[in-house]
Amino acid sequence: MGKNNLRFAFNVEFSLGSVLKLNVKWWGWGDLSRSYDLEGRKMFLKFLEDKLQCSGDVVQQPARVDSMKFPPMKADAAFVNSLNGIFGGENVRVDDMDRFLHSFGKGYLDLIRAWRGTPQLLPDVVLYPTNESQIAQLFDESANWDFVVVPYGGATTVVGGVSTRISDGQVAVCLDFRFMNKILSIDEKSLLADVQPGCLGPEVERALSSVGLTLGHFPQSFEFSSVGGWVATRGAGYESTRYGKIEDLVESVRLVTPQGTIETPHVPASAAGPDIRQILVGSEGAVGLITSVSLKLRKAPASKSYRGVIFRDFEDGVEAVRTMIQKDIVPNVIRLSNPSETEVSIALSRRNGGSYVEKVGAWFLKKRGYLGTDGALMILGFEGSPERVRFERRLALASCKPFGGFSLGEGPGRMWYKQRFELPYLRDELMKMGVLVDTLETATSWSRLSTLHLQIMAAFREAFEELRVSGFAMAHMSHVYRTGASLYFTFMAQQLIGHEEEEWHLIKNKVTDVIVTSGASLSHHHGIGLEHVKWMRQYWGPLGIRVLKSIKHELDPKGIMNPGKLLPPG
Ligand SMILES: Cc1cc2nc3c(=O)[nH]c(=O)nc-3n(C[C@H](O)[C@H](O)[C@H](O)COP(=O)(O)OP(=O)(O)OC[C@H]3O[C@@H](n4cnc5c(N)ncnc54)[C@H](O)[C@@H]3O)c2cc1C
C-alpha cells in the first residue's frame, strides 16, 4: 500500500501507528486543513440568529474516536487468511479504525451517528483491491463463506450507500477502490478514456487536461468522489445542462458480478435491443462491482465566462430559463436560486456588512425592485471557444431581459465559480453550532415545477412546526432540460439533541412523500442508497420493482451485493 496514495485519513486526535495519512476529516467534509471561514460574515451570523435562534457559538464537537466502542470483528481467521492470499496481507484490514472509517458516508444521518460515537454496523474486513482478478477471486470465495460485499468509492454518498447491512451470522466485507485509480488509456481521436473506478475527480481531470481534454463532470463533491461512485449513482455535475449527467458520459461499463463479468460494447450508439449499459449505470453496487468505465470526453474549453443575473422573483427566473432552453440556448451552467437561497448567498458574500461598492449596488437594485424579499439570483456559465462563449452569452442574456433579468456582470459569477467546492465546509461549522443541515433534490417537468417548489417549501415549514423547531429551507433550480429541471433544497433546523435521527426522518419523510406523490423524481442525482429505498415501490410500481429484482437475482442470486441498498426487501 503506497503511503503517498492514501487519501482518506484519520483525524489527528488518535494515533494508530497506521499506514493511513492524516489529511481528510472523517467527521465532516474534505481536507483537514480547510474550513469555511465565518469571520466577519456578520449578515450570515445574524441570519442564523434570526431564523434558527442560533448564537453562532460552537456548542458541540465530534466524539473522540479513541473513546468509541466498536463491535468486535466477526470474520473467521481462515476466511481472513484466504483473503490475505488473494489481496496480499497489507490490503486486508481488520483493525477497528479501518472498519470504523469505512462504515459511513457523508449524509446527515451517517455523520450525526459518527459525531455521537454511535456508528451503526461496521464492516468486518476492509479490502483494497489492486486489480480485477482479485475481485473475481473474492466472489469465488462466496462458495465457502457467508459474506456480503459493500463497494466503497469516495464515500461521499448522502443516501447511506456505503453503510453496512448484514443478517445474523454474516460477515461484511468493504471493498475500497482507492488503489484501482489508473487512467488506463486515452483515445484522443475518438475522445474516449478508459479509467478505473477509484479515480477521484481531480485525478481524472488532471490526466485529461494534460492532453487538452475534459470529461466535464463536476459534482460539488468532485474533489473527493470517484468515477465508480459517479457511475453507480447516476450523478450530475454543475455543467450537466450542457454536457449531460454521468449516464450520458459513459460509453461502456465493465462490471464484475458474483455470476461473472459483463462489459457492454464500446460503441457510440446501438439498436441491439434495450441498453444494458443503462441498467448497470445506477446499479449502486447492488449487482456487481464496476471495474472500469469508458468515458466520453470533450476538448477542454479555451474560454470561460460566468455571470450573475437577478430577477424580481423566482417565477420570472424560471420562465426565463424555460424559454431559453426551449429555444436551444444551452449554457454550461444555469443555477437559479429561490428568494431564500438568494438571501443566504448575499449574506455569505458580504464580509463586515459589505464594501461601499456592494452597498451602493444593493441600494440601486432595491430601488429598481430587485432586492426585496423576492429577488432570485441566477448564475449563468458559458464555456468553449471565445467566439462561442460571447455568442451564447449574448443570446442567453437577451432571453432573460423580457422577464426582467438584470445582468450583474461577472462579479457574482466569478465568486460562485471560485467558491463552488467550498460550501460543503460550511456544514461542518453549522453542525458544531448545533444545526441540523442537509440537502435533498428531485426533478420534474416545467408544468409542475413551480407548484412542486411551493409544495416542498410548505412541507419543510410543516415539518419544522410539527417538530417545534426553528427551521429554514432554500432551493435552487439547476440541471436544466427542455422538458423540465432539477430542484435542489438545503434545509437547516435547530438540532433536537438526543433525537437527531427522529427529527431528520420526520423532515425527510414529509418532503419525500410530497415529491413522490407529485410524480417527480425520487432522486435526480443522489441515488437511492438506504434512505430512499422505502419509496422505490411507489416510484416504479410493483412490476417495475419485479423487473429490477429479476436483474439483481440474475447477477447476484445469493444477494451478497450491497444489501439493503437500492431495492426494497420482500
Ligand atoms: C458535499 C457533497 C456534495 C455533493 N454534490 C453532488 C453533486 O453535485 N452531484 C452528485 O451527483 N452528487 C453529489 N453528492 C453525492 C455524492 O458525491 C455522489 O453520489 C457521488 O457520485 C458518490 O461518489 P463516491 O465515489 O463518493 O461514491 P460512494 O459514496 O463511495 O458510493 C456511492 C454508491 O456507489 C457504490 N459504489 C462505489 N463505487 C463502486 C464501484 N466501483 N462499483 C459498484 N458500486 C460502487 C457504493 O456502494 C454506493 O452505493 C454530493 C455529496 C456531498 C457530501
mmCIF file with all atom_site columns, N, CA and C in Angstrom, residues 37-50 54-56 344 346-354 359:
data_model
loop_
_atom_site.group_PDB
_atom_site.id
_atom_site.type_symbol
_atom_site.label_atom_id
_atom_site.label_alt_id
_atom_site.label_comp_id
_atom_site.label_asym_id
_atom_site.label_entity_id
_atom_site.label_seq_id
_atom_site.pdbx_PDB_ins_code
_atom_site.Cartn_x
_atom_site.Cartn_y
_atom_site.Cartn_z
_atom_site.occupancy
_atom_site.B_iso_or_equiv
_atom_site.pdbx_formal_charge
_atom_site.auth_seq_id
_atom_site.auth_comp_id
_atom_site.auth_asym_id
_atom_site.auth_atom_id
_atom_site.pdbx_PDB_model_num
ATOM 1  N N  . ASP A 1 37  ? -14.640 29.829 6.510  1.00 0.00 ? 37  ASP A N  1
ATOM 2  C CA . ASP A 1 37  ? -14.294 30.923 7.408  1.00 0.00 ? 37  ASP A CA 1
ATOM 3  C C  . ASP A 1 37  ? -15.501 31.853 7.594  1.00 0.00 ? 37  ASP A C  1
ATOM 4  N N  . LEU A 1 38  ? -16.057 31.851 8.801  1.00 0.00 ? 38  LEU A N  1
ATOM 5  C CA . LEU A 1 38  ? -17.227 32.707 9.067  1.00 0.00 ? 38  LEU A CA 1
ATOM 6  C C  . LEU A 1 38  ? -16.836 34.061 9.657  1.00 0.00 ? 38  LEU A C  1
ATOM 7  N N  . GLU A 1 39  ? -15.536 34.251 9.805  1.00 0.00 ? 39  GLU A N  1
ATOM 8  C CA . GLU A 1 39  ? -15.031 35.502 10.369 1.00 0.00 ? 39  GLU A CA 1
ATOM 9  C C  . GLU A 1 39  ? -15.554 36.706 9.556  1.00 0.00 ? 39  GLU A C  1
ATOM 10 N N  . GLY A 1 40  ? -16.186 37.626 10.227 1.00 0.00 ? 40  GLY A N  1
ATOM 11 C CA . GLY A 1 40  ? -16.646 38.858 9.563  1.00 0.00 ? 40  GLY A CA 1
ATOM 12 C C  . GLY A 1 40  ? -17.941 38.696 8.784  1.00 0.00 ? 40  GLY A C  1
ATOM 13 N N  . ARG A 1 41  ? -18.489 37.481 8.710  1.00 0.00 ? 41  ARG A N  1
ATOM 14 C CA . ARG A 1 41  ? -19.735 37.306 7.942  1.00 0.00 ? 41  ARG A CA 1
ATOM 15 C C  . ARG A 1 41  ? -20.920 37.596 8.865  1.00 0.00 ? 41  ARG A C  1
ATOM 16 N N  . LYS A 1 42  ? -21.011 38.869 9.233  1.00 0.00 ? 42  LYS A N  1
ATOM 17 C CA . LYS A 1 42  ? -21.994 39.267 10.252 1.00 0.00 ? 42  LYS A CA 1
ATOM 18 C C  . LYS A 1 42  ? -23.425 39.049 9.755  1.00 0.00 ? 42  LYS A C  1
ATOM 19 N N  . MET A 1 43  ? -23.642 39.326 8.461  1.00 0.00 ? 43  MET A N  1
ATOM 20 C CA . MET A 1 43  ? -25.001 39.167 7.929  1.00 0.00 ? 43  MET A CA 1
ATOM 21 C C  . MET A 1 43  ? -25.458 37.721 8.047  1.00 0.00 ? 43  MET A C  1
ATOM 22 N N  . PHE A 1 44  ? -24.537 36.802 7.788  1.00 0.00 ? 44  PHE A N  1
ATOM 23 C CA . PHE A 1 44  ? -24.911 35.398 7.856  1.00 0.00 ? 44  PHE A CA 1
ATOM 24 C C  . PHE A 1 44  ? -25.150 34.975 9.307  1.00 0.00 ? 44  PHE A C  1
ATOM 25 N N  . LEU A 1 45  ? -24.310 35.458 10.209 1.00 0.00 ? 45  LEU A N  1
ATOM 26 C CA . LEU A 1 45  ? -24.487 35.105 11.625 1.00 0.00 ? 45  LEU A CA 1
ATOM 27 C C  . LEU A 1 45  ? -25.800 35.676 12.158 1.00 0.00 ? 45  LEU A C  1
ATOM 28 N N  . LYS A 1 46  ? -26.137 36.880 11.683 1.00 0.00 ? 46  LYS A N  1
ATOM 29 C CA . LYS A 1 46  ? -27.411 37.480 12.079 1.00 0.00 ? 46  LYS A CA 1
ATOM 30 C C  . LYS A 1 46  ? -28.580 36.646 11.534 1.00 0.00 ? 46  LYS A C  1
ATOM 31 N N  . PHE A 1 47  ? -28.394 36.185 10.304 1.00 0.00 ? 47  PHE A N  1
ATOM 32 C CA . PHE A 1 47  ? -29.408 35.334 9.683  1.00 0.00 ? 47  PHE A CA 1
ATOM 33 C C  . PHE A 1 47  ? -29.612 34.060 10.534 1.00 0.00 ? 47  PHE A C  1
ATOM 34 N N  . LEU A 1 48  ? -28.506 33.469 10.982 1.00 0.00 ? 48  LEU A N  1
ATOM 35 C CA . LEU A 1 48  ? -28.622 32.247 11.812 1.00 0.00 ? 48  LEU A CA 1
ATOM 36 C C  . LEU A 1 48  ? -29.382 32.543 13.100 1.00 0.00 ? 48  LEU A C  1
ATOM 37 N N  . GLU A 1 49  ? -29.096 33.709 13.658 1.00 0.00 ? 49  GLU A N  1
ATOM 38 C CA . GLU A 1 49  ? -29.761 34.082 14.907 1.00 0.00 ? 49  GLU A CA 1
ATOM 39 C C  . GLU A 1 49  ? -31.263 34.295 14.663 1.00 0.00 ? 49  GLU A C  1
ATOM 40 N N  . ASP A 1 50  ? -31.581 35.014 13.578 1.00 0.00 ? 50  ASP A N  1
ATOM 41 C CA . ASP A 1 50  ? -32.994 35.319 13.293 1.00 0.00 ? 50  ASP A CA 1
ATOM 42 C C  . ASP A 1 50  ? -33.794 34.071 12.932 1.00 0.00 ? 50  ASP A C  1
ATOM 43 N N  . CYS A 1 54  ? -29.865 30.649 16.573 1.00 0.00 ? 54  CYS A N  1
ATOM 44 C CA . CYS A 1 54  ? -28.542 30.034 16.768 1.00 0.00 ? 54  CYS A CA 1
ATOM 45 C C  . CYS A 1 54  ? -27.555 31.151 17.123 1.00 0.00 ? 54  CYS A C  1
ATOM 46 N N  . SER A 1 55  ? -26.849 30.962 18.235 1.00 0.00 ? 55  SER A N  1
ATOM 47 C CA . SER A 1 55  ? -25.973 32.038 18.721 1.00 0.00 ? 55  SER A CA 1
ATOM 48 C C  . SER A 1 55  ? -24.708 32.189 17.877 1.00 0.00 ? 55  SER A C  1
ATOM 49 N N  . GLY A 1 56  ? -24.401 31.153 17.099 1.00 0.00 ? 56  GLY A N  1
ATOM 50 C CA . GLY A 1 56  ? -23.151 31.206 16.334 1.00 0.00 ? 56  GLY A CA 1
ATOM 51 C C  . GLY A 1 56  ? -21.975 30.648 17.117 1.00 0.00 ? 56  GLY A C  1
ATOM 52 N N  . VAL A 1 344 ? -29.472 34.022 1.469  1.00 0.00 ? 344 VAL A N  1
ATOM 53 C CA . VAL A 1 344 ? -28.305 33.414 2.126  1.00 0.00 ? 344 VAL A CA 1
ATOM 54 C C  . VAL A 1 344 ? -27.035 33.677 1.311  1.00 0.00 ? 344 VAL A C  1
ATOM 55 N N  . ILE A 1 346 ? -26.344 36.176 -0.552 1.00 0.00 ? 346 ILE A N  1
ATOM 56 C CA . ILE A 1 346 ? -25.897 37.562 -0.347 1.00 0.00 ? 346 ILE A CA 1
ATOM 57 C C  . ILE A 1 346 ? -25.277 37.702 1.041  1.00 0.00 ? 346 ILE A C  1
ATOM 58 N N  . ALA A 1 347 ? -25.943 37.087 2.036  1.00 0.00 ? 347 ALA A N  1
ATOM 59 C CA . ALA A 1 347 ? -25.408 37.188 3.410  1.00 0.00 ? 347 ALA A CA 1
ATOM 60 C C  . ALA A 1 347 ? -24.007 36.590 3.487  1.00 0.00 ? 347 ALA A C  1
ATOM 61 N N  . LEU A 1 348 ? -23.807 35.461 2.806  1.00 0.00 ? 348 LEU A N  1
ATOM 62 C CA . LEU A 1 348 ? -22.490 34.817 2.874  1.00 0.00 ? 348 LEU A CA 1
ATOM 63 C C  . LEU A 1 348 ? -21.426 35.592 2.098  1.00 0.00 ? 348 LEU A C  1
ATOM 64 N N  . SER A 1 349 ? -21.881 36.318 1.070  1.00 0.00 ? 349 SER A N  1
ATOM 65 C CA . SER A 1 349 ? -20.891 37.004 0.233  1.00 0.00 ? 349 SER A CA 1
ATOM 66 C C  . SER A 1 349 ? -20.363 38.288 0.877  1.00 0.00 ? 349 SER A C  1
ATOM 67 N N  . ARG A 1 350 ? -21.057 38.783 1.879  1.00 0.00 ? 350 ARG A N  1
ATOM 68 C CA . ARG A 1 350 ? -20.652 40.063 2.496  1.00 0.00 ? 350 ARG A CA 1
ATOM 69 C C  . ARG A 1 350 ? -19.805 39.825 3.734  1.00 0.00 ? 350 ARG A C  1
ATOM 70 N N  . ARG A 1 351 ? -18.664 40.437 3.758  1.00 0.00 ? 351 ARG A N  1
ATOM 71 C CA . ARG A 1 351 ? -17.876 40.427 4.989  1.00 0.00 ? 351 ARG A CA 1
ATOM 72 C C  . ARG A 1 351 ? -17.983 41.804 5.632  1.00 0.00 ? 351 ARG A C  1
ATOM 73 N N  . ASN A 1 352 ? -18.108 41.828 6.917  1.00 0.00 ? 352 ASN A N  1
ATOM 74 C CA . ASN A 1 352 ? -18.216 43.092 7.666  1.00 0.00 ? 352 ASN A CA 1
ATOM 75 C C  . ASN A 1 352 ? -19.266 44.026 7.068  1.00 0.00 ? 352 ASN A C  1
ATOM 76 N N  . GLY A 1 353 ? -20.408 43.452 6.702  1.00 0.00 ? 353 GLY A N  1
ATOM 77 C CA . GLY A 1 353 ? -21.526 44.268 6.207  1.00 0.00 ? 353 GLY A CA 1
ATOM 78 C C  . GLY A 1 353 ? -21.421 44.631 4.747  1.00 0.00 ? 353 GLY A C  1
ATOM 79 N N  . GLY A 1 354 ? -20.307 44.312 4.101  1.00 0.00 ? 354 GLY A N  1
ATOM 80 C CA . GLY A 1 354 ? -20.178 44.587 2.673  1.00 0.00 ? 354 GLY A CA 1
ATOM 81 C C  . GLY A 1 354 ? -19.369 45.844 2.395  1.00 0.00 ? 354 GLY A C  1
ATOM 82 N N  . LYS A 1 359 ? -22.641 48.032 -1.168 1.00 0.00 ? 359 LYS A N  1
ATOM 83 C CA . LYS A 1 359 ? -23.783 48.727 -0.559 1.00 0.00 ? 359 LYS A CA 1
ATOM 84 C C  . LYS A 1 359 ? -24.497 49.603 -1.586 1.00 0.00 ? 359 LYS A C  1
#
